[in-house]
Amino acid sequence: MDRDNVWTTYNDENLEELQRINESYKSCLDEGKTERECVKIAVRKARERGYQSLEEAMASGRKLQAGDKVYAVCMGKSIAMFQIGEQPLENGLNILGAHIDSPRIDVKQNPLYENEELAYLDTHYYGGIKKYQWVTIPLALHGVIAKKDGTIVEVNIGEKEDDPVFVITDLLVHLAAQQMEKKANAVIEGEKLDLLFGSQPLAKNPNLEKEEKDAVKANILKLLEEYYGMEEEDFVSAELEIVPAGRARDCGIDRSMVMAYGQDDRVCAFTSLFAMLDVEHVDRTACCILVDKEEIGSVGATGMHSRFFENVVAELVALTAGESDLKVRRALQNSKMLSSDVSAAFDPMYAEAFEKRSTAFFGKGLVFNKFTGSRGKSGSNDANAEYLAQIRRAMDAQNVAYQFAELGKVDVGGGGTIAYIMANYGMEVIDSGVAVLSMHAPWEVTSKADIYEAYKGYKAFIEEI
């Protein structure tokens, strides 16, 4: 089933809207390089469109009505947004779900040390990365420092033009004969992914008989106290993430692609957000949930395995129909969901890893995966044929370009999403998303046409299912 390259179908109006969506998307990528930053973007945009927090809705003392818009945030790292529909909640929701965490390198809790008059931050990588891709590139530091007095200090170093950047060093090729013989997964070891943080020692104090021990580290601590009011112990209660420095850029002489960090899975998250915000009227209650921790198994309080989403739905049922555990169960079971995560785009440079008849291609639109998992569909949600027919009908109703694919050859590898977790409620779930080149690399590439079709497809799902 060959699909036309969707670029050939666009008129001037389509191209103008495509450009608008992609410029908004790139701006969100620049502003949202961590899950906390993504949630802040979502909250700001939601409130601009008339959403209120769940706490505000509960405090108002009134029942939620069709057309009301509500959001709930979990620990600043996950968010669920709802537009109440005409039908009762127990009839189910149309859910767009994506994750907003991305592979990165985290700073440890006791990180700062000096070695031969160079200061470093000790790190622990997060998610599936090729470690060798993270050396010798400009890196930025994003996150928060939580102090004992309850104040939160935001950190963002390396994104402004005049900011310093950071780096993880590599061995020069002239001395790397033994290193070059190692397997790719051992060329750079995890414990050597430490961030070069500074090299200038603290100025000598003429009143002291002895020089400051670890003078470079001491100078770093002096600067941290000056800039952020922090002491070394504050690293213990800090969440600092190391990400590639730099803005999202157009890619290709024709500007047909986007190259940026974190497109897995923010390309699905932000297009889902845009679609949710642009829907004006819904029959079934619409939901967009953007969650944390997918890259490490959707665990913890802010991952999809938590009860956060279920608890919020219970609060909405109470605010619409009155408290009822049975109606909460019905609402979840009767829901339908697009579990949106990226797909591997066919790469002609590595064609041996793909099976072309079941592969996602650039420019062919939104990707649907009937199942994910690995090898014998291990760890997979496998969508029902009847649900696939509904999806096809909804996409065709709004002229959305789409394709069906798998993640590489059967025995080569595989992957998973949050789909199987939501399917545990008995709801209909299918994986969908945007095709990506160089997935999980510091810089990933997507097609602007596919980004546009994803936005259209998510909007069609809310309105047509």
Tab-separated table of C-alpha atoms in Angstrom:
chain	number	residue	atom	x	y	z
A	1	MET	CA	0.000	0.000	0.000
A	2	ASP	CA	2.111	2.869	-1.285
A	3	ARG	CA	1.366	6.348	0.054
A	4	ASP	CA	1.943	9.564	-1.865
A	5	ASN	CA	4.432	12.054	-0.521
A	6	VAL	CA	2.066	14.519	1.123
A	7	TRP	CA	4.156	17.532	0.091
A	8	THR	CA	2.809	17.069	-3.457
A	9	THR	CA	-0.792	17.534	-2.264
A	10	TYR	CA	-0.472	20.884	-0.485
A	11	ASN	CA	-1.859	24.174	-1.751
A	12	ASP	CA	-0.707	27.605	-0.602
A	13	GLU	CA	-3.169	27.650	2.293
A	14	ASN	CA	-1.914	24.260	3.530
A	15	LEU	CA	1.696	25.402	3.296
A	16	GLU	CA	0.937	28.555	5.258
A	17	GLU	CA	-0.718	26.571	8.059
A	18	LEU	CA	2.118	24.024	7.974
A	19	GLN	CA	4.615	26.822	8.472
A	20	ARG	CA	2.612	28.270	11.372
A	21	ILE	CA	2.407	24.931	13.169
A	22	ASN	CA	6.095	24.220	12.701
A	23	GLU	CA	7.230	27.636	13.909
A	24	SER	CA	5.117	27.204	17.043
A	25	TYR	CA	6.546	23.737	17.474
A	26	LYS	CA	10.156	24.922	17.211
A	27	SER	CA	9.495	27.680	19.739
A	28	CYS	CA	8.133	25.105	22.195
A	29	LEU	CA	11.173	22.883	21.663
A	30	ASP	CA	13.466	25.826	22.434
A	31	GLU	CA	11.586	26.698	25.615
A	32	GLY	CA	10.831	23.153	26.768
A	33	LYS	CA	13.940	21.005	27.090
A	34	THR	CA	12.876	19.337	30.343
A	35	GLU	CA	9.580	17.874	31.508
A	36	ARG	CA	9.127	20.725	33.999
A	37	GLU	CA	9.583	23.310	31.271
A	38	CYS	CA	7.121	21.476	29.003
A	39	VAL	CA	4.470	21.473	31.726
A	40	LYS	CA	4.944	25.219	32.230
A	41	ILE	CA	4.384	25.781	28.516
A	42	ALA	CA	1.232	23.654	28.568
A	43	VAL	CA	-0.186	25.441	31.629
A	44	ARG	CA	0.481	28.876	30.159
A	45	LYS	CA	-1.085	28.041	26.812
A	46	ALA	CA	-4.035	26.300	28.460
A	47	ARG	CA	-4.849	29.257	30.681
A	48	GLU	CA	-4.672	31.551	27.648
A	49	ARG	CA	-7.421	29.368	26.120
A	50	GLY	CA	-9.696	29.502	29.147
A	51	TYR	CA	-8.594	26.427	31.123
A	52	GLN	CA	-8.733	26.479	34.913
A	53	SER	CA	-6.873	24.252	37.326
A	54	LEU	CA	-8.659	21.318	38.923
A	55	GLU	CA	-8.165	22.985	42.315
A	56	GLU	CA	-9.927	26.129	41.050
A	57	ALA	CA	-12.781	24.039	39.668
A	58	MET	CA	-13.214	22.206	42.964
A	59	ALA	CA	-13.118	25.431	44.967
A	60	SER	CA	-15.769	27.094	42.782
A	61	GLY	CA	-18.503	24.916	44.286
A	62	ARG	CA	-20.284	24.377	40.963
A	63	LYS	CA	-20.662	21.368	38.705
A	64	LEU	CA	-18.619	21.216	35.514
A	65	GLN	CA	-20.664	21.674	32.338
A	66	ALA	CA	-20.117	20.827	28.678
A	67	GLY	CA	-17.488	23.171	27.276
A	68	ASP	CA	-15.646	23.678	30.579
A	69	LYS	CA	-11.880	23.274	30.404
A	70	VAL	CA	-9.791	21.917	33.274
A	71	TYR	CA	-6.182	20.861	33.808
A	72	ALA	CA	-4.311	19.062	36.587
A	73	VAL	CA	-0.553	18.992	37.189
A	74	CYS	CA	1.387	16.233	38.952
A	75	MET	CA	4.533	17.423	40.759
A	76	GLY	CA	5.310	19.881	37.988
A	77	LYS	CA	6.271	17.073	35.590
A	78	SER	CA	3.033	15.701	34.144
A	79	ILE	CA	-0.203	17.366	33.093
A	80	ALA	CA	-3.700	16.206	32.131
A	81	MET	CA	-6.063	18.578	30.283
A	82	PHE	CA	-9.782	18.065	29.730
A	83	GLN	CA	-12.513	19.727	27.712
A	84	ILE	CA	-15.860	18.494	29.023
A	85	GLY	CA	-18.097	17.082	26.290
A	86	GLU	CA	-21.829	16.842	25.770
A	87	GLN	CA	-21.912	13.146	26.671
A	88	PRO	CA	-21.577	11.966	30.281
A	89	LEU	CA	-18.034	11.127	31.333
A	90	GLU	CA	-18.988	7.513	31.931
A	91	ASN	CA	-19.414	7.164	28.147
A	92	GLY	CA	-15.668	7.562	27.871
A	93	LEU	CA	-13.059	10.107	26.826
A	94	ASN	CA	-11.062	10.663	23.652
A	95	ILE	CA	-7.496	10.719	24.961
A	96	LEU	CA	-4.319	12.024	23.385
A	97	GLY	CA	-1.326	10.755	25.360
A	98	ALA	CA	2.388	11.482	24.897
A	99	HIS	CA	5.508	11.763	27.028
A	100	ILE	CA	7.598	14.864	27.644
A	101	ASP	CA	10.771	13.333	29.084
A	102	SER	CA	13.654	12.674	26.701
A	103	PRO	CA	17.006	10.873	26.893
A	104	ARG	CA	19.546	13.096	28.624
A	105	ILE	CA	22.263	13.135	31.284
A	106	ASP	CA	21.353	13.873	34.909
A	107	VAL	CA	23.579	15.446	37.547
A	108	LYS	CA	24.134	13.224	40.599
A	109	GLN	CA	23.339	14.367	44.159
A	110	ASN	CA	26.980	14.710	45.256
A	111	PRO	CA	28.401	15.806	41.922
A	112	LEU	CA	30.980	18.556	42.241
A	113	TYR	CA	34.624	17.519	42.387
A	114	GLU	CA	38.062	18.669	41.268
A	115	ASN	CA	40.635	16.568	39.438
A	116	GLU	CA	44.007	18.031	38.459
A	117	GLU	CA	42.676	21.593	38.667
A	118	LEU	CA	39.638	20.885	36.513
A	119	ALA	CA	36.148	20.951	38.052
A	120	TYR	CA	33.532	18.400	37.015
A	121	LEU	CA	29.936	17.437	37.716
A	122	ASP	CA	29.426	13.700	38.230
A	123	THR	CA	26.525	12.388	36.132
A	124	HIS	CA	24.148	9.501	35.475
A	125	TYR	CA	22.602	9.143	32.031
A	126	TYR	CA	18.821	8.866	31.699
A	127	GLY	CA	17.079	6.697	29.122
A	128	GLY	CA	18.502	4.822	26.177
A	129	ILE	CA	21.432	6.714	24.692
A	130	LYS	CA	24.496	5.990	22.584
A	131	LYS	CA	26.987	7.407	25.041
A	132	TYR	CA	29.579	8.278	22.422
A	133	GLN	CA	27.141	10.739	20.801
A	134	TRP	CA	27.220	12.997	23.873
A	135	VAL	CA	30.902	13.881	23.944
A	136	THR	CA	32.480	17.060	22.461
A	137	ILE	CA	29.157	18.790	21.754
A	138	PRO	CA	27.944	22.016	23.428
A	139	LEU	CA	25.750	21.181	26.402
A	140	ALA	CA	23.379	23.224	28.558
A	141	LEU	CA	22.250	22.814	32.167
A	142	HIS	CA	18.529	23.026	32.966
A	143	GLY	CA	16.625	22.309	36.156
A	144	VAL	CA	15.754	23.412	39.647
A	145	ILE	CA	17.449	23.772	43.023
A	146	ALA	CA	15.106	23.195	45.970
A	147	LYS	CA	16.379	24.761	49.174
A	148	LYS	CA	15.592	23.782	52.745
A	149	ASP	CA	13.599	26.979	53.288
A	150	GLY	CA	11.203	25.936	50.516
A	151	THR	CA	12.428	28.289	47.809
A	152	ILE	CA	12.910	26.919	44.288
A	153	VAL	CA	15.643	28.341	42.081
A	154	GLU	CA	15.411	27.702	38.354
A	155	VAL	CA	18.592	26.998	36.404
A	156	ASN	CA	19.037	27.498	32.667
A	157	ILE	CA	22.640	27.937	31.510
A	158	GLY	CA	23.839	27.549	27.942
A	159	GLU	CA	20.900	28.663	25.812
A	160	LYS	CA	21.463	32.409	25.485
A	161	GLU	CA	23.975	33.687	22.956
A	162	ASP	CA	26.264	35.046	25.677
A	163	ASP	CA	25.863	32.082	28.069
A	164	PRO	CA	28.733	29.690	28.711
A	165	VAL	CA	28.198	26.123	27.541
A	166	PHE	CA	29.566	22.859	28.931
A	167	VAL	CA	31.160	19.771	27.429
A	168	ILE	CA	32.022	16.136	28.048
A	169	THR	CA	35.533	15.577	26.753
A	170	ASP	CA	36.843	12.744	24.591
A	171	LEU	CA	40.302	11.251	24.053
A	172	LEU	CA	42.214	12.724	21.145
A	173	VAL	CA	42.431	10.440	18.129
A	174	HIS	CA	46.248	10.435	18.270
A	175	LEU	CA	46.148	8.494	21.561
A	176	ALA	CA	42.949	6.521	20.967
A	177	ALA	CA	44.186	3.344	19.303
A	178	GLN	CA	42.939	1.110	22.140
A	179	GLN	CA	39.720	3.080	22.542
A	180	MET	CA	38.906	2.685	18.842
A	181	GLU	CA	39.070	-1.091	19.183
A	182	LYS	CA	36.232	-1.148	21.748
A	183	LYS	CA	32.626	-1.925	20.925
A	184	ALA	CA	30.409	1.124	20.451
A	185	ASN	CA	28.654	0.608	23.801
A	186	ALA	CA	32.010	0.704	25.622
A	187	VAL	CA	33.877	3.429	23.723
A	188	ILE	CA	32.605	5.930	26.290
A	189	GLU	CA	31.843	4.520	29.746
A	190	GLY	CA	28.957	5.823	31.809
A	191	GLU	CA	31.209	6.984	34.634
A	192	LYS	CA	33.245	9.048	32.157
A	193	LEU	CA	30.260	11.142	31.070
A	194	ASP	CA	31.182	13.784	33.628
A	195	LEU	CA	30.601	17.398	32.702
A	196	LEU	CA	33.571	19.756	32.486
A	197	PHE	CA	32.388	22.611	34.697
A	198	GLY	CA	35.313	24.983	35.234
A	199	SER	CA	39.070	25.475	35.431
A	200	GLN	CA	39.813	28.806	37.156
A	201	PRO	CA	41.054	28.602	40.760
A	202	LEU	CA	39.847	30.878	43.495
A	203	ALA	CA	42.050	33.949	43.847
A	204	LYS	CA	44.639	33.584	46.593
A	205	ASN	CA	43.843	35.161	49.921
A	206	PRO	CA	46.965	36.986	51.205
A	207	ASN	CA	45.674	36.662	54.785
A	208	LEU	CA	45.831	32.861	54.641
A	209	GLU	CA	49.073	30.966	55.188
A	210	LYS	CA	47.886	27.967	53.157
A	211	GLU	CA	46.401	27.916	49.672
A	212	GLU	CA	42.764	26.905	49.343
A	213	LYS	CA	42.452	23.153	48.844
A	214	ASP	CA	40.640	22.318	45.551
A	215	ALA	CA	40.770	25.974	44.580
A	216	VAL	CA	38.920	25.440	41.281
A	217	LYS	CA	36.040	23.735	43.068
A	218	ALA	CA	36.083	26.512	45.659
A	219	ASN	CA	35.762	29.109	42.913
A	220	ILE	CA	32.816	27.207	41.418
A	221	LEU	CA	31.068	27.170	44.798
A	222	LYS	CA	31.707	30.894	45.171
A	223	LEU	CA	30.065	31.537	41.784
A	224	LEU	CA	27.095	29.271	42.576
A	225	GLU	CA	26.510	31.137	45.823
A	226	GLU	CA	26.762	34.444	43.962
A	227	TYR	CA	24.447	33.487	41.088
A	228	TYR	CA	21.953	31.174	42.790
A	229	GLY	CA	22.450	31.603	46.520
A	230	MET	CA	23.258	27.902	46.796
A	231	GLU	CA	25.760	25.960	48.845
A	232	GLU	CA	27.230	22.575	47.982
A	233	GLU	CA	24.667	20.712	50.131
A	234	ASP	CA	21.893	22.118	47.922
A	235	PHE	CA	22.932	19.720	45.147
A	236	VAL	CA	21.260	17.014	47.227
A	237	SER	CA	17.827	18.538	46.598
A	238	ALA	CA	18.452	19.703	43.034
A	239	GLU	CA	17.224	18.229	39.754
A	240	LEU	CA	19.685	19.321	37.079
A	241	GLU	CA	19.517	17.941	33.554
A	242	ILE	CA	22.264	18.142	30.932
A	243	VAL	CA	20.871	18.625	27.435
A	244	PRO	CA	22.264	19.742	24.076
A	245	ALA	CA	22.675	23.510	23.882
A	246	GLY	CA	21.092	25.312	20.956
A	247	ARG	CA	17.839	26.089	19.240
A	248	ALA	CA	15.673	23.965	16.971
A	249	ARG	CA	16.676	24.596	13.380
A	250	ASP	CA	15.254	24.110	9.912
A	251	CYS	CA	17.071	21.218	8.242
A	252	GLY	CA	17.782	20.795	4.534
A	253	ILE	CA	18.350	23.341	1.765
A	254	ASP	CA	14.580	23.246	1.200
A	255	ARG	CA	13.844	23.809	4.919
A	256	SER	CA	11.568	20.762	4.823
A	257	MET	CA	12.727	19.240	8.122
A	258	VAL	CA	13.293	20.151	11.762
A	259	MET	CA	16.519	19.265	13.582
A	260	ALA	CA	16.367	19.588	17.366
A	261	TYR	CA	16.886	17.907	20.707
A	262	GLY	CA	14.042	16.075	22.425
A	263	GLN	CA	11.722	15.391	19.494
A	264	ASP	CA	11.184	11.974	21.043
A	265	ASP	CA	8.547	12.505	22.217
A	266	ARG	CA	7.881	16.236	22.218
A	267	VAL	CA	6.994	16.158	18.540
A	268	CYS	CA	3.902	14.171	19.576
A	269	ALA	CA	3.398	16.044	22.850
A	270	PHE	CA	3.346	19.547	21.390
A	271	THR	CA	1.242	18.635	18.345
A	272	SER	CA	-1.222	16.916	20.713
A	273	LEU	CA	-1.234	20.068	22.854
A	274	PHE	CA	-1.859	22.288	19.820
A	275	ALA	CA	-4.715	20.049	18.663
A	276	MET	CA	-6.298	19.995	22.115
A	277	LEU	CA	-6.180	23.781	22.399
A	278	ASP	CA	-7.618	24.334	18.926
A	279	VAL	CA	-10.701	22.136	19.379
A	280	GLU	CA	-13.759	24.337	19.941
A	281	HIS	CA	-16.545	21.833	20.631
A	282	VAL	CA	-16.520	18.158	21.612
A	283	ASP	CA	-19.228	15.546	21.908
A	284	ARG	CA	-17.160	13.128	24.008
A	285	THR	CA	-14.909	14.668	26.654
A	286	ALA	CA	-11.471	15.351	25.172
A	287	CYS	CA	-8.262	14.766	27.103
A	288	CYS	CA	-4.595	15.442	26.486
A	289	ILE	CA	-2.161	13.890	28.942
A	290	LEU	CA	1.566	14.640	28.816
A	291	VAL	CA	3.580	12.455	31.159
A	292	ASP	CA	7.059	11.926	32.555
A	293	LYS	CA	9.355	8.900	32.924
A	294	GLU	CA	8.388	6.998	29.751
A	295	GLU	CA	12.039	6.648	28.786
A	296	ILE	CA	12.726	4.612	31.938
A	297	GLY	CA	9.557	2.526	32.075
A	298	SER	CA	6.821	5.031	32.996
A	299	VAL	CA	7.562	4.445	36.675
A	300	GLY	CA	7.212	6.709	39.712
A	301	ALA	CA	4.600	9.219	40.758
A	302	THR	CA	4.858	11.233	37.542
A	303	GLY	CA	4.943	8.263	35.163
A	304	MET	CA	1.963	6.616	33.513
A	305	HIS	CA	2.048	3.695	35.950
A	306	SER	CA	0.985	6.046	38.763
A	307	ARG	CA	-2.656	6.625	39.735
A	308	PHE	CA	-2.480	10.329	38.862
A	309	PHE	CA	-4.647	10.088	35.753
A	310	GLU	CA	-7.176	7.752	37.356
A	311	ASN	CA	-7.474	10.039	40.373
A	312	VAL	CA	-8.063	13.108	38.203
A	313	VAL	CA	-10.783	11.315	36.231
A	314	ALA	CA	-12.427	10.394	39.559
A	315	GLU	CA	-12.419	14.074	40.557
A	316	LEU	CA	-14.004	15.028	37.220
A	317	VAL	CA	-16.713	12.409	37.629
A	318	ALA	CA	-17.427	13.855	41.080
A	319	LEU	CA	-17.617	17.370	39.596
A	320	THR	CA	-20.008	16.335	36.836
A	321	ALA	CA	-22.147	13.396	37.943
A	322	GLY	CA	-21.320	13.032	41.625
A	323	GLU	CA	-18.944	10.611	43.302
A	324	SER	CA	-19.187	7.108	41.861
A	325	ASP	CA	-16.435	4.523	41.642
A	326	LEU	CA	-18.461	2.583	39.083
A	327	LYS	CA	-18.779	5.611	36.798
A	328	VAL	CA	-15.023	6.176	37.024
A	329	ARG	CA	-14.435	2.588	35.923
A	330	ARG	CA	-16.921	3.001	33.084
A	331	ALA	CA	-15.310	6.274	31.992
A	332	LEU	CA	-11.909	4.616	31.743
A	333	GLN	CA	-13.094	1.428	30.076
A	334	ASN	CA	-15.195	3.283	27.501
A	335	SER	CA	-12.364	5.645	26.579
A	336	LYS	CA	-10.391	5.586	23.345
A	337	MET	CA	-6.789	6.677	23.094
A	338	LEU	CA	-3.970	7.551	20.760
A	339	SER	CA	-0.785	6.645	22.598
A	340	SER	CA	1.478	8.985	20.696
A	341	ASP	CA	5.174	8.231	20.484
A	342	VAL	CA	7.655	8.546	17.657
A	343	SER	CA	8.361	5.909	15.023
A	344	ALA	CA	11.654	5.050	13.372
A	345	ALA	CA	11.813	6.656	9.931
A	346	PHE	CA	13.304	4.592	7.127
A	347	ASP	CA	16.950	5.561	6.762
A	348	PRO	CA	18.514	4.505	3.429
A	349	MET	CA	21.959	4.674	5.069
A	350	TYR	CA	20.924	1.796	7.355
A	351	ALA	CA	18.385	0.022	5.169
A	352	GLU	CA	19.415	-3.390	6.507
A	353	ALA	CA	17.630	-2.656	9.825
A	354	PHE	CA	14.244	-2.032	8.210
A	355	GLU	CA	11.577	-4.014	6.390
A	356	LYS	CA	10.348	-1.514	3.798
A	357	ARG	CA	6.769	-2.755	3.475
A	358	SER	CA	6.222	-2.109	7.192
A	359	THR	CA	8.298	1.007	7.753
A	360	ALA	CA	7.464	4.670	8.334
A	361	PHE	CA	8.706	7.142	5.731
A	362	PHE	CA	9.272	10.880	5.818
A	363	GLY	CA	6.526	12.844	4.098
A	364	LYS	CA	3.901	10.101	4.303
A	365	GLY	CA	2.044	11.529	7.300
A	366	LEU	CA	1.056	10.421	10.808
A	367	VAL	CA	2.254	6.907	11.691
A	368	PHE	CA	0.051	4.261	13.312
A	369	ASN	CA	1.453	1.110	14.888
A	370	LYS	CA	-1.072	-1.670	15.451
A	371	PHE	CA	1.420	-3.134	17.897
A	372	THR	CA	4.852	-2.348	19.317
A	373	GLY	CA	6.925	-4.508	21.652
A	374	SER	CA	9.889	-6.573	20.487
A	375	ARG	CA	10.376	-9.785	18.572
A	376	GLY	CA	7.272	-11.867	19.397
A	377	LYS	CA	5.327	-8.683	20.311
A	378	SER	CA	6.678	-8.879	23.861
A	379	GLY	CA	5.435	-6.000	26.012
A	380	SER	CA	2.990	-4.876	23.360
A	381	ASN	CA	-0.444	-3.404	23.165
A	382	ASP	CA	-2.056	-4.880	20.056
A	383	ALA	CA	-4.969	-2.740	18.864
A	384	ASN	CA	-8.250	-4.325	17.753
A	385	ALA	CA	-9.133	-4.394	14.060
A	386	GLU	CA	-12.470	-2.707	14.753
A	387	TYR	CA	-10.675	0.219	16.411
A	388	LEU	CA	-8.289	0.537	13.480
A	389	ALA	CA	-11.302	0.873	11.191
A	390	GLN	CA	-12.617	3.739	13.350
A	391	ILE	CA	-9.208	5.419	13.214
A	392	ARG	CA	-9.076	5.133	9.418
A	393	ARG	CA	-12.556	6.616	9.129
A	394	ALA	CA	-11.676	9.556	11.392
A	395	MET	CA	-8.445	10.348	9.522
A	396	ASP	CA	-10.128	10.143	6.110
A	397	ALA	CA	-12.976	12.382	7.298
A	398	GLN	CA	-10.525	15.274	7.772
A	399	ASN	CA	-8.137	14.421	4.928
A	400	VAL	CA	-5.232	13.434	7.172
A	401	ALA	CA	-2.258	11.709	5.550
A	402	TYR	CA	-1.312	8.599	7.525
A	403	GLN	CA	0.649	5.360	7.261
A	404	PHE	CA	0.973	2.091	9.181
A	405	ALA	CA	4.354	0.783	10.299
A	406	GLU	CA	6.382	-1.385	12.653
A	407	LEU	CA	9.631	-0.591	14.472
A	408	GLY	CA	12.268	-2.233	12.265
A	409	LYS	CA	12.715	-5.869	11.337
A	410	VAL	CA	11.046	-8.433	13.591
A	411	ASP	CA	14.223	-9.863	15.144
A	412	VAL	CA	16.307	-6.674	15.111
A	413	GLY	CA	14.933	-4.936	18.187
A	414	GLY	CA	11.789	-3.127	19.250
A	415	GLY	CA	10.332	-0.705	21.726
A	416	GLY	CA	7.253	0.238	23.674
A	417	THR	CA	5.099	3.165	24.786
A	418	ILE	CA	2.498	3.948	27.436
A	419	ALA	CA	-0.194	2.194	25.361
A	420	TYR	CA	-0.177	-1.106	27.257
A	421	ILE	CA	-0.560	0.717	30.579
A	422	MET	CA	-3.722	2.529	29.523
A	423	ALA	CA	-5.048	-0.604	27.844
A	424	ASN	CA	-5.116	-2.202	31.313
A	425	TYR	CA	-8.308	-0.207	31.934
A	426	GLY	CA	-9.967	-2.030	29.032
A	427	MET	CA	-10.005	1.008	26.760
A	428	GLU	CA	-9.222	0.950	23.052
A	429	VAL	CA	-5.624	2.126	22.487
A	430	ILE	CA	-3.400	2.377	19.440
A	431	ASP	CA	0.125	3.704	19.052
A	432	SER	CA	0.622	6.678	16.775
A	433	GLY	CA	3.260	9.306	16.171
A	434	VAL	CA	5.751	11.003	13.903
A	435	ALA	CA	8.618	9.346	12.052
A	436	VAL	CA	12.068	10.400	13.319
A	437	LEU	CA	15.597	10.009	11.983
A	438	SER	CA	18.435	9.525	14.505
A	439	MET	CA	15.996	8.761	17.318
A	440	HIS	CA	17.493	9.153	20.828
A	441	ALA	CA	20.482	11.053	19.460
A	442	PRO	CA	21.255	14.495	20.899
A	443	TRP	CA	19.870	15.974	17.673
A	444	GLU	CA	16.919	14.278	15.955
A	445	VAL	CA	15.304	15.021	12.577
A	446	THR	CA	11.626	15.123	11.616
A	447	SER	CA	9.647	16.131	8.519
A	448	LYS	CA	7.653	19.354	8.728
A	449	ALA	CA	4.911	17.711	6.666
A	450	ASP	CA	4.594	14.853	9.165
A	451	ILE	CA	4.470	17.323	12.062
A	452	TYR	CA	1.606	19.133	10.337
A	453	GLU	CA	-0.254	15.897	9.583
A	454	ALA	CA	0.171	14.795	13.202
A	455	TYR	CA	-1.499	17.991	14.386
A	456	LYS	CA	-4.339	17.431	11.916
A	457	GLY	CA	-4.640	13.777	12.897
A	458	TYR	CA	-4.819	14.449	16.626
A	459	LYS	CA	-7.464	17.084	16.056
A	460	ALA	CA	-9.450	14.699	13.859
A	461	PHE	CA	-9.280	12.019	16.547
A	462	ILE	CA	-10.791	14.331	19.173
A	463	GLU	CA	-13.555	15.531	16.844
A	464	GLU	CA	-14.463	12.395	14.885
A	465	ILE	CA	-14.080	9.348	17.178
